[in-house]
């Protein structure tokens, strides 16, 4: 199956009975959340990349929001990255990524929710044409409670001694922080303000699933710049 993006004119690639499929976009951080879970759990699947500027009608049929990721297997369809990741974790219980303690699980969700404020500002900073100064301050302020949560846990990963769902939910946007800082240097996440977070970034860099799914900073910068110019290079290198 081609890695190239499917567009408005692409015929629907037939499903194989019993085979799991993810609809993705190679540079999408939300799709990366679910790709990380699939990779970490070593789950066999196929990938259909979508040209998000020219979406096929069969893509819209599967998700009225028109976003990736989407999961599909036989008659089952799901979308929204966190929903997809949780579903995979429940259906394929090897290497369980979600805590069994409901309180711990809810606290993890809370941290992902806190982090989402920084994500909103990341998009303003990295993809904005004129970046307002308060966006940069807001970004750093939003990361402070995330740093604090990691410090309170005192573990190498948010999830504890090993990588968990919370880490995979936060990681993809953090992977893009260096690219953002190359475009807007005041947004850099430094070890003096975020000692735990920067150490966590180092730890995440050693996780095999992360190594498999990640892009390097120049690739992210290229994607962001092409997206800002209105022509995202979905198929770079293919
Ligand atoms: N809340 C969604 C967000 C997904 C999302 O925004 N994905 C982007 C790509 S990174 C997308 O599909 N955008 C549609 C578009 O560009 O039209 C999730 O968590 O899955």
Coordinates of C-alpha atoms and ligand atoms in Angstrom, one line a residue:
X1 CA 0.0 0.0 0.0
X2 CA 1.4 3.4 -1.0
X3 CA 2.5 5.9 1.6
X4 CA 1.6 8.7 -0.7
X5 CA -1.5 10.8 0.2
X6 CA -4.9 9.9 -1.1
X7 CA -6.7 12.8 -2.7
X8 CA -10.1 13.8 -3.9
X9 CA -9.6 11.7 -7.1
X10 CA -8.3 8.6 -5.4
X11 CA -10.5 5.5 -5.4
X12 CA -11.2 4.0 -2.1
X13 CA -8.5 1.4 -1.2
X14 CA -10.4 -1.8 -0.5
X15 CA -10.3 -3.1 3.1
X16 CA -8.9 -6.5 3.9
X17 CA -11.3 -8.4 6.2
X18 CA -9.9 -8.5 9.7
X19 CA -7.1 -6.0 9.0
X20 CA -6.8 -2.9 11.1
X21 CA -6.3 0.4 9.1
X22 CA -5.3 3.8 10.3
X23 CA -6.1 6.9 8.2
X24 CA -3.2 9.3 8.9
X25 CA -1.1 12.2 7.6
X26 CA 2.6 11.7 8.0
X27 CA 3.2 15.0 9.9
X28 CA 0.1 14.9 12.0
X29 CA 0.9 14.9 15.8
X30 CA -2.6 13.6 16.7
X31 CA -2.3 10.7 14.3
X32 CA 1.2 10.2 15.8
X33 CA -0.4 9.5 19.2
X34 CA -2.2 6.5 17.8
X35 CA 0.7 5.4 15.6
X36 CA 2.9 5.4 18.7
X37 CA 0.5 3.1 20.5
X38 CA 0.2 0.8 17.5
X39 CA 4.0 0.6 17.2
X40 CA 4.6 0.2 20.9
X41 CA 2.1 -2.7 21.1
X42 CA 3.4 -4.1 17.8
X43 CA 0.0 -4.3 16.3
X44 CA -0.2 -5.3 12.6
X45 CA -2.0 -2.6 10.6
X46 CA -2.0 -0.7 7.4
X47 CA -1.8 3.1 6.8
X48 CA -3.7 5.2 4.4
X49 CA -2.3 8.8 4.3
X50 CA -4.7 11.5 3.4
X51 CA -4.1 14.8 1.5
X52 CA -5.8 17.1 4.0
X53 CA -6.1 19.8 1.4
X54 CA -8.0 17.6 -1.0
X55 CA -9.9 15.0 1.1
X56 CA -11.6 12.1 -0.7
X57 CA -15.4 11.9 -0.1
X58 CA -14.9 8.4 1.4
X59 CA -12.7 10.0 4.0
X60 CA -15.5 12.4 5.0
X61 CA -17.9 9.4 5.1
X62 CA -15.8 8.0 8.0
X63 CA -15.3 11.2 10.0
X64 CA -17.7 14.1 9.7
X65 CA -15.0 16.3 11.3
X66 CA -12.6 15.5 8.4
X67 CA -9.6 14.9 10.7
X68 CA -7.0 12.2 11.1
X69 CA -6.5 9.9 12.8
X70 CA -9.3 7.5 12.0
X71 CA -9.2 3.7 12.7
X72 CA -11.2 1.2 10.7
X73 CA -11.5 -2.5 11.0
X74 CA -14.3 -4.4 9.2
X75 CA -17.5 -2.6 10.3
X76 CA -15.9 -0.6 13.1
X77 CA -14.8 3.1 12.6
X78 CA -13.4 5.4 15.3
X79 CA -11.8 8.9 15.2
X80 CA -10.3 11.4 17.7
X81 CA -6.8 10.4 18.7
X82 CA -7.3 9.8 22.4
X83 CA -10.4 7.7 21.7
X84 CA -8.5 5.7 19.1
X85 CA -5.5 5.2 21.4
X86 CA -7.6 4.1 24.3
X87 CA -9.6 1.7 22.2
X88 CA -6.4 0.1 20.9
X89 CA -5.1 -0.2 24.4
X90 CA -8.3 -2.0 25.5
X91 CA -8.6 -4.4 22.6
X92 CA -4.9 -5.3 22.5
X93 CA -4.1 -5.7 26.2
X94 CA -0.4 -6.7 25.8
X95 CA 1.9 -3.9 27.1
X96 CA -1.1 -2.2 28.8
X97 CA -0.6 1.6 28.6
X98 CA -3.4 2.9 30.8
X99 CA -3.3 2.7 34.6
X100 CA -5.8 0.3 36.2
X101 CA -6.3 2.8 39.1
X102 CA -9.2 5.1 38.1
X103 CA -7.8 8.0 40.1
X104 CA -4.4 7.7 38.5
X105 CA -6.0 7.4 35.1
X106 CA -8.1 10.5 35.7
X107 CA -5.1 12.4 36.9
X108 CA -3.3 11.4 33.7
X109 CA -6.2 12.8 31.6
X110 CA -6.0 16.0 33.6
X111 CA -2.3 16.5 32.8
X112 CA -3.1 15.9 29.0
X113 CA -5.8 18.4 29.3
X114 CA -3.5 21.0 31.0
X115 CA -1.0 20.3 28.2
X116 CA -3.6 21.0 25.5
X117 CA -3.4 24.7 26.5
X118 CA 0.3 24.7 25.4
X119 CA -0.7 22.9 22.2
X120 CA -3.1 25.6 21.2
X121 CA -0.4 28.2 21.7
X122 CA 2.2 26.0 19.9
X123 CA 0.0 26.2 16.8
X124 CA -0.3 30.0 17.1
X125 CA 3.5 30.4 17.5
X126 CA 4.7 27.8 14.9
X127 CA 2.1 28.4 12.3
X128 CA 1.2 32.1 12.9
X129 CA 2.4 34.8 10.5
X130 CA 2.8 37.5 13.2
X131 CA 3.3 35.9 16.6
X132 CA 1.8 38.0 19.4
X133 CA 4.2 38.3 22.4
X134 CA 1.5 37.2 24.8
X135 CA 1.3 33.9 22.9
X136 CA 4.9 33.1 23.8
X137 CA 4.3 34.0 27.4
X138 CA 1.1 32.0 27.4
X139 CA 2.9 29.0 26.0
X140 CA 5.5 29.0 28.7
X141 CA 2.9 29.7 31.4
X142 CA 0.9 26.7 30.1
X143 CA 3.9 24.4 30.3
X144 CA 4.7 25.3 34.0
X145 CA 2.0 23.1 35.5
X146 CA 3.0 20.2 33.2
X147 CA 6.6 20.6 34.4
X148 CA 5.3 20.7 38.0
X149 CA 3.2 17.5 37.5
X150 CA 6.3 15.7 36.2
X151 CA 8.4 17.0 39.2
X152 CA 5.7 15.8 41.7
X153 CA 5.7 12.3 40.1
X154 CA 9.5 12.2 40.3
X155 CA 9.7 9.5 37.6
X156 CA 11.5 9.4 34.3
X157 CA 8.2 9.3 32.4
X158 CA 4.8 10.8 33.2
X159 CA 3.5 7.3 33.4
X160 CA 6.2 6.2 35.9
X161 CA 9.2 4.0 35.4
X162 CA 8.3 3.2 31.8
X163 CA 6.4 4.9 29.0
X164 CA 2.6 5.0 29.3
X165 CA -0.4 6.4 27.4
X166 CA 0.0 9.8 29.0
X167 CA 3.6 10.0 27.5
X168 CA 2.4 9.0 24.1
X169 CA -0.4 11.6 24.3
X170 CA 1.9 14.4 25.1
X171 CA 5.0 13.5 23.1
X172 CA 4.0 14.3 19.4
X173 CA 3.6 18.0 20.0
X174 CA 6.7 18.2 22.1
X175 CA 8.6 16.5 19.3
X176 CA 7.8 19.7 17.3
X177 CA 8.9 22.2 19.9
X178 CA 12.5 22.4 18.5
X179 CA 11.1 23.2 15.1
X180 CA 8.9 25.9 16.6
X181 CA 11.9 27.3 18.4
X182 CA 13.9 27.5 15.2
X183 CA 11.1 29.6 13.8
X184 CA 10.5 31.7 16.9
X185 CA 13.5 31.4 19.3
X186 CA 11.8 33.0 22.3
X187 CA 9.6 29.9 22.4
X188 CA 12.5 27.5 23.2
X189 CA 11.9 25.1 26.0
X190 CA 15.1 25.3 28.1
X191 CA 16.5 23.1 30.9
X192 CA 16.7 26.0 33.3
X193 CA 13.0 26.6 33.3
X194 CA 11.9 23.1 32.5
X195 CA 14.5 20.7 34.0
X196 CA 12.1 17.7 34.3
X197 CA 10.5 18.2 30.9
X198 CA 13.8 18.4 29.1
X199 CA 15.0 15.3 30.8
X200 CA 11.8 13.6 29.9
X201 CA 12.3 14.6 26.2
X202 CA 15.7 12.9 26.4
X203 CA 14.1 9.8 27.9
X204 CA 11.4 9.7 25.3
X205 CA 14.0 9.9 22.6
X206 CA 15.2 6.4 23.7
X207 CA 11.8 4.8 23.4
X208 CA 11.8 2.5 20.3
X209 CA 8.3 3.5 19.2
X210 CA 9.3 7.1 19.4
X211 CA 12.4 6.4 17.3
X212 CA 10.3 4.6 14.7
X213 CA 7.5 7.2 14.4
X214 CA 9.3 10.5 14.8
X215 CA 10.6 13.1 12.3
X216 CA 13.7 15.2 12.9
X217 CA 13.6 18.9 13.4
X218 CA 14.5 19.9 9.8
X219 CA 11.7 17.8 8.5
X220 CA 9.2 19.4 10.9
X221 CA 10.5 22.9 9.9
X222 CA 10.0 22.0 6.2
X223 CA 6.5 20.8 6.8
X224 CA 5.5 23.8 8.9
X225 CA 7.0 26.2 6.4
X226 CA 5.2 24.6 3.4
X227 CA 2.0 24.5 5.4
X228 CA 2.3 28.2 6.3
X229 CA 2.8 28.9 2.6
X230 CA -0.5 27.2 1.9
X231 CA 1.0 24.1 0.3
X232 CA 1.8 21.5 3.0
X233 CA 4.3 19.0 1.6
X234 CA 2.4 15.9 2.8
X235 CA 4.5 13.5 0.5
X236 CA 8.0 14.9 1.1
X237 CA 10.6 12.3 0.3
X238 CA 8.2 9.8 -1.3
Ligands
LIG1 N1 -9.0 16.4 18.1 C1 -8.5 15.7 17.0 C2 -7.6 16.6 16.2 C3 -7.0 16.0 15.0 C4 -6.5 17.0 14.0 O1 -6.7 18.2 14.1 N2 -5.8 16.5 12.9 C5 -5.4 17.4 11.9 C6 -4.1 17.1 11.3 S1 -2.8 17.2 12.4 C7 -6.5 17.3 10.8 O2 -6.9 16.2 10.4 N3 -6.9 18.4 10.2 C8 -7.8 18.5 9.2 C9 -7.6 19.5 8.2 O3 -6.4 20.0 8.1 O4 -8.5 19.8 7.4 C10 -7.8 14.4 17.4 O5 -7.3 14.4 18.6 O6 -7.8 13.5 16.7

